[in-house]
XYZ file of N, CA, C and O in Angstrom:
408
model
N 0.838 -1.181 0.000
C 0.000 0.000 0.000
C 0.885 1.247 0.000
O 0.611 2.192 -0.719
N 1.933 1.216 0.831
C 2.832 2.374 0.909
C 3.489 2.636 -0.440
O 3.561 3.785 -0.896
N 3.948 1.570 -1.094
C 4.600 1.723 -2.396
C 3.624 2.288 -3.427
O 4.010 3.095 -4.273
N 2.371 1.853 -3.361
C 1.360 2.375 -4.292
C 1.146 3.870 -4.073
O 0.999 4.633 -5.044
N 1.117 4.295 -2.809
C 0.929 5.719 -2.519
C 2.108 6.548 -3.022
O 1.925 7.624 -3.590
N 3.322 6.034 -2.822
C 4.515 6.751 -3.290
C 4.509 6.842 -4.809
O 4.802 7.896 -5.385
N 4.166 5.735 -5.477
C 4.110 5.724 -6.938
C 3.046 6.697 -7.449
O 3.295 7.448 -8.393
N 1.890 6.702 -6.807
C 0.809 7.608 -7.219
C 1.236 9.068 -7.061
O 1.005 9.889 -7.950
N 1.903 9.381 -5.961
C 2.366 10.746 -5.756
C 3.425 11.124 -6.789
O 3.429 12.239 -7.301
N 4.316 10.204 -7.104
C 5.341 10.465 -8.117
C 4.697 10.754 -9.469
O 5.108 11.666 -10.185
N 3.670 9.976 -9.828
C 2.977 10.187 -11.096
C 2.271 11.540 -11.112
O 2.296 12.244 -12.123
N 1.642 11.904 -9.999
C 0.975 13.208 -9.927
C 1.986 14.348 -10.057
O 1.727 15.339 -10.735
N 3.131 14.179 -9.418
C 4.176 15.200 -9.486
C 4.699 15.336 -10.912
O 4.875 16.449 -11.422
N 4.924 14.211 -11.578
C 5.398 14.227 -12.964
C 4.365 14.882 -13.875
O 4.706 15.698 -14.737
N 3.096 14.520 -13.673
C 2.011 15.109 -14.465
C 1.955 16.621 -14.255
O 1.789 17.385 -15.219
N 2.119 17.074 -13.022
C 2.083 18.497 -12.712
C 3.235 19.222 -13.401
O 3.050 20.302 -13.972
N 4.427 18.636 -13.342
C 5.608 19.267 -13.969
C 5.419 19.368 -15.480
O 5.711 20.411 -16.082
N 4.924 18.305 -16.097
C 4.703 18.332 -17.550
C 3.654 19.376 -17.923
O 3.822 20.114 -18.899
N 2.585 19.451 -17.155
C 1.536 20.446 -17.423
C 2.098 21.854 -17.278
O 1.822 22.737 -18.088
N 2.914 22.030 -16.260
C 3.525 23.337 -16.013
C 4.463 23.726 -17.166
O 4.483 24.880 -17.595
N 5.250 22.770 -17.678
C 6.154 23.051 -18.790
C 5.371 23.427 -20.046
O 5.739 24.371 -20.756
N 4.290 22.684 -20.328
C 3.459 23.010 -21.495
C 2.849 24.406 -21.351
O 2.786 25.176 -22.319
N 2.409 24.736 -20.162
C 1.817 26.035 -19.923
C 2.856 27.150 -20.122
O 2.559 28.185 -20.738
N 4.066 26.935 -19.644
C 5.127 27.929 -19.823
C 5.511 28.078 -21.301
O 5.796 29.191 -21.760
N 5.516 26.973 -22.044
C 5.802 27.053 -23.478
C 4.724 27.851 -24.198
O 5.015 28.673 -25.079
N 3.472 27.631 -23.821
C 2.373 28.374 -24.439
C 2.471 29.858 -24.093
O 2.233 30.720 -24.946
N 2.820 30.165 -22.867
C 2.973 31.570 -22.463
C 4.138 32.220 -23.209
O 4.052 33.385 -23.615
N 5.217 31.471 -23.398
C 6.373 32.019 -24.119
C 6.005 32.269 -25.577
O 6.432 33.267 -26.177
N 5.186 31.402 -26.170
C 4.763 31.580 -27.561
C 3.878 32.821 -27.716
O 3.898 33.484 -28.745
N 3.120 33.147 -26.675
C 2.262 34.335 -26.713
C 3.025 35.594 -26.299
O 2.477 36.695 -26.322
N 4.269 35.429 -25.885
C 5.083 36.576 -25.490
C 4.898 36.962 -24.039
O 5.296 38.054 -23.630
N 4.295 36.102 -23.242
C 4.089 36.395 -21.818
C 5.242 35.812 -21.007
O 5.982 34.956 -21.463
N 5.356 36.308 -19.775
C 6.390 35.786 -18.875
C 5.990 34.380 -18.407
O 4.810 34.093 -18.198
N 6.989 33.499 -18.230
C 6.651 32.157 -17.716
C 6.183 32.229 -16.266
O 6.464 33.190 -15.549
N 5.448 31.230 -15.869
C 4.964 31.168 -14.492
C 6.150 30.979 -13.552
O 7.131 30.323 -13.884
N 6.074 31.547 -12.355
C 7.191 31.399 -11.407
C 7.296 29.953 -10.907
O 6.303 29.235 -10.842
N 8.521 29.569 -10.585
C 8.746 28.215 -10.069
C 8.138 28.097 -8.672
O 8.250 28.995 -7.859
N 7.504 26.956 -8.410
C 6.900 26.721 -7.107
C 7.684 25.647 -6.374
O 8.317 24.803 -6.988
N 7.619 25.699 -5.055
C 8.298 24.703 -4.229
C 7.490 23.402 -4.253
O 6.352 23.354 -3.781
N 8.092 22.355 -4.809
C 7.383 21.078 -4.965
C 7.116 20.410 -3.616
O 6.141 19.681 -3.474
N 7.975 20.665 -2.630
C 7.774 20.020 -1.329
C 6.528 20.567 -0.623
O 5.938 19.884 0.208
N 6.140 21.802 -0.960
C 4.917 22.354 -0.374
C 3.680 21.811 -1.080
O 2.644 21.610 -0.456
N 3.791 21.597 -2.395
C 2.645 21.083 -3.150
C 2.416 19.589 -2.904
O 1.277 19.137 -2.816
N 3.499 18.840 -2.809
C 3.405 17.390 -2.642
C 4.149 16.989 -1.371
O 5.368 16.917 -1.353
N 3.396 16.734 -0.327
C 3.991 16.326 0.945
C 4.479 14.881 0.827
O 3.892 14.065 0.116
N 5.558 14.564 1.550
C 6.067 13.198 1.550
C 5.059 12.264 2.208
O 4.429 12.621 3.204
N 4.928 11.083 1.642
C 4.032 10.082 2.199
C 4.713 9.506 3.444
O 5.866 9.079 3.376
N 4.014 9.510 4.596
C 4.654 8.989 5.805
C 4.895 7.484 5.699
O 4.074 6.750 5.131
N 6.001 7.038 6.245
C 6.331 5.612 6.217
C 5.348 4.855 7.114
O 4.897 5.385 8.134
N 5.019 3.633 6.732
C 4.062 2.862 7.537
C 4.670 2.465 8.880
O 5.890 2.366 9.024
N 3.809 2.227 9.844
C 4.253 1.807 11.174
C 4.843 0.406 11.104
O 4.346 -0.457 10.378
N 5.884 0.175 11.868
C 6.522 -1.142 11.880
C 6.092 -1.956 13.096
O 6.558 -3.071 13.282
N 5.208 -1.407 13.912
C 4.796 -2.097 15.129
C 3.970 -3.339 14.831
O 4.228 -4.410 15.391
N 2.977 -3.223 13.955
C 2.122 -4.377 13.645
C 2.905 -5.547 13.058
O 2.731 -6.686 13.515
N 3.764 -5.329 12.056
C 4.543 -6.473 11.556
C 5.442 -7.087 12.630
O 5.642 -8.300 12.659
N 5.968 -6.253 13.532
C 6.811 -6.770 14.601
C 6.008 -7.672 15.528
O 6.456 -8.769 15.889
N 4.824 -7.247 15.895
C 3.968 -8.054 16.771
C 3.568 -9.351 16.076
O 3.612 -10.433 16.676
N 3.197 -9.260 14.802
C 2.800 -10.464 14.067
C 3.951 -11.444 13.910
O 3.768 -12.658 14.040
N 5.152 -10.948 13.655
C 6.285 -11.853 13.502
C 6.605 -12.541 14.823
O 6.973 -13.715 14.849
N 6.446 -11.837 15.935
C 6.634 -12.459 17.243
C 5.612 -13.544 17.504
O 5.940 -14.615 18.032
N 4.358 -13.288 17.127
C 3.303 -14.282 17.297
C 3.568 -15.515 16.449
O 3.408 -16.655 16.916
N 3.978 -15.314 15.214
C 4.283 -16.432 14.324
C 5.455 -17.243 14.866
O 5.433 -18.486 14.865
N 6.487 -16.570 15.352
C 7.651 -17.277 15.904
C 7.261 -18.098 17.123
O 7.691 -19.251 17.274
N 6.423 -17.536 17.992
C 5.973 -18.263 19.178
C 5.164 -19.489 18.785
O 5.377 -20.581 19.317
N 4.248 -19.323 17.844
C 3.424 -20.448 17.393
C 4.284 -21.529 16.754
O 4.085 -22.720 16.993
N 5.266 -21.131 15.961
C 6.157 -22.108 15.330
C 6.944 -22.878 16.387
O 7.129 -24.098 16.263
N 7.395 -22.197 17.442
C 8.108 -22.883 18.526
C 7.203 -23.886 19.235
O 7.627 -25.004 19.557
N 5.949 -23.495 19.476
C 5.002 -24.401 20.123
C 4.749 -25.644 19.271
O 4.735 -26.766 19.775
N 4.545 -25.452 17.977
C 4.309 -26.581 17.065
C 5.538 -27.477 17.009
O 5.431 -28.708 17.037
N 6.712 -26.891 16.953
C 7.952 -27.661 16.907
C 8.113 -28.509 18.165
O 8.474 -29.692 18.091
N 7.821 -27.921 19.317
C 7.932 -28.669 20.572
C 6.928 -29.816 20.611
O 7.266 -30.937 20.995
N 5.689 -29.558 20.205
C 4.662 -30.598 20.199
C 5.050 -31.739 19.262
O 4.927 -32.919 19.608
N 5.550 -31.393 18.078
C 5.943 -32.425 17.108
C 7.126 -33.231 17.623
O 7.173 -34.453 17.433
N 8.062 -32.583 18.284
C 9.219 -33.299 18.834
C 8.776 -34.310 19.870
O 9.240 -35.462 19.881
N 7.862 -33.916 20.746
C 7.357 -34.831 21.773
C 6.605 -35.994 21.136
O 6.775 -37.150 21.539
N 5.806 -35.704 20.125
C 5.034 -36.760 19.466
C 5.943 -37.735 18.742
O 5.728 -38.957 18.787
N 6.964 -37.240 18.089
C 7.902 -38.126 17.388
C 8.687 -38.988 18.378
O 8.934 -40.175 18.120
N 9.053 -38.424 19.507
C 9.765 -39.203 20.527
C 8.883 -40.340 21.030
O 9.343 -41.482 21.169
N 7.618 -40.046 21.267
C 6.691 -41.093 21.720
C 6.535 -42.167 20.652
O 6.466 -43.357 20.958
N 6.463 -41.737 19.395
C 6.302 -42.700 18.305
C 7.505 -43.633 18.232
O 7.343 -44.856 18.126
N 8.701 -43.091 18.299
C 9.900 -43.930 18.218
C 10.037 -44.837 19.435
O 10.582 -45.935 19.340
N 9.541 -44.407 20.604
C 9.608 -45.263 21.785
C 8.592 -46.395 21.731
O 8.864 -47.509 22.180
N 7.412 -46.137 21.202
C 6.353 -47.151 21.216
C 6.370 -48.052 19.991
O 5.750 -49.116 20.016
N 7.063 -47.666 18.933
C 7.065 -48.480 17.715
C 7.635 -49.881 17.945
O 6.999 -50.871 17.546
N 8.787 -50.058 18.603
C 9.277 -51.427 18.839
C 8.333 -52.250 19.722
O 8.153 -53.455 19.497
N 7.706 -51.602 20.692
C 6.758 -52.316 21.545
C 5.553 -52.799 20.745
O 5.082 -53.927 20.920
N 5.061 -51.955 19.870
C 3.920 -52.319 19.030
C 4.294 -53.458 18.084
O 3.518 -54.395 17.898
N 5.491 -53.400 17.501
C 5.942 -54.460 16.597
C 6.061 -55.789 17.327
O 5.665 -56.844 16.803
N 6.591 -55.796 18.556
C 6.730 -57.053 19.304
C 5.367 -57.584 19.713
O 5.138 -58.794 19.730
N 4.410 -56.699 20.014
C 3.056 -57.136 20.358
C 2.392 -57.807 19.158
O 1.742 -58.850 19.282
N 2.597 -57.220 17.987
C 2.027 -57.807 16.763
C 2.669 -59.155 16.482
O 1.997 -60.125 16.125
N 3.970 -59.257 16.680
C 4.690 -60.516 16.441
C 4.206 -61.601 17.387
O 4.006 -62.764 16.980
N 3.982 -61.252 18.651
C 3.523 -62.231 19.627
C 2.113 -62.707 19.313
O 1.780 -63.880 19.480
N 1.289 -61.793 18.857
C -0.110 -62.172 18.545
C -0.178 -63.056 17.311
O -1.109 -63.829 17.136
N 0.821 -62.979 16.452
C 0.862 -63.824 15.248
C 1.598 -65.130 15.518
O 1.736 -65.950 14.621
N 2.105 -65.294 16.727
C 2.759 -66.529 17.097
C 4.227 -66.574 16.748
O 4.844 -67.632 16.799
N 4.797 -65.489 16.402
C 6.223 -65.452 16.090
C 7.009 -65.072 17.334
O 6.482 -64.486 18.280
N 8.279 -65.380 17.301
C 9.138 -64.982 18.423
C 9.392 -63.491 18.359
O 9.515 -62.917 17.277
N 9.467 -62.890 19.516
C 9.679 -61.436 19.581
C 11.102 -61.113 19.182
O 12.043 -61.759 19.658
N 11.298 -60.122 18.294
C 12.650 -59.743 17.925
C 13.334 -59.025 19.062
O 12.686 -58.314 19.828
N 14.611 -59.255 19.190
C 15.357 -58.566 20.231
C 15.800 -57.213 19.724
O 16.156 -57.042 18.560
N 15.729 -56.251 20.615
C 16.068 -54.884 20.237
C 17.401 -54.496 20.793
O 17.856 -54.855 21.780
């Protein structure tokens, strides 16, 4: 959004300068004095930069959520690796095979 506002202001400024140049050329052709130069900073104020607070808060929230998910997944994977050999030996025993040694 900020970039769009800056681009729009730049286009308006360019359009104003071109219109002003054409007007001065027409005045010179009629033998009149050109229009006086105006201060562009007074006509076109700088677009204020967007606040960085919201993105900072959102990035902190995302980082916290990612840490929580990572911790939960680590715990779940640890449980899976611990219970997998037990489950395999239970299946082997129920099928009448000897339990593999781990």
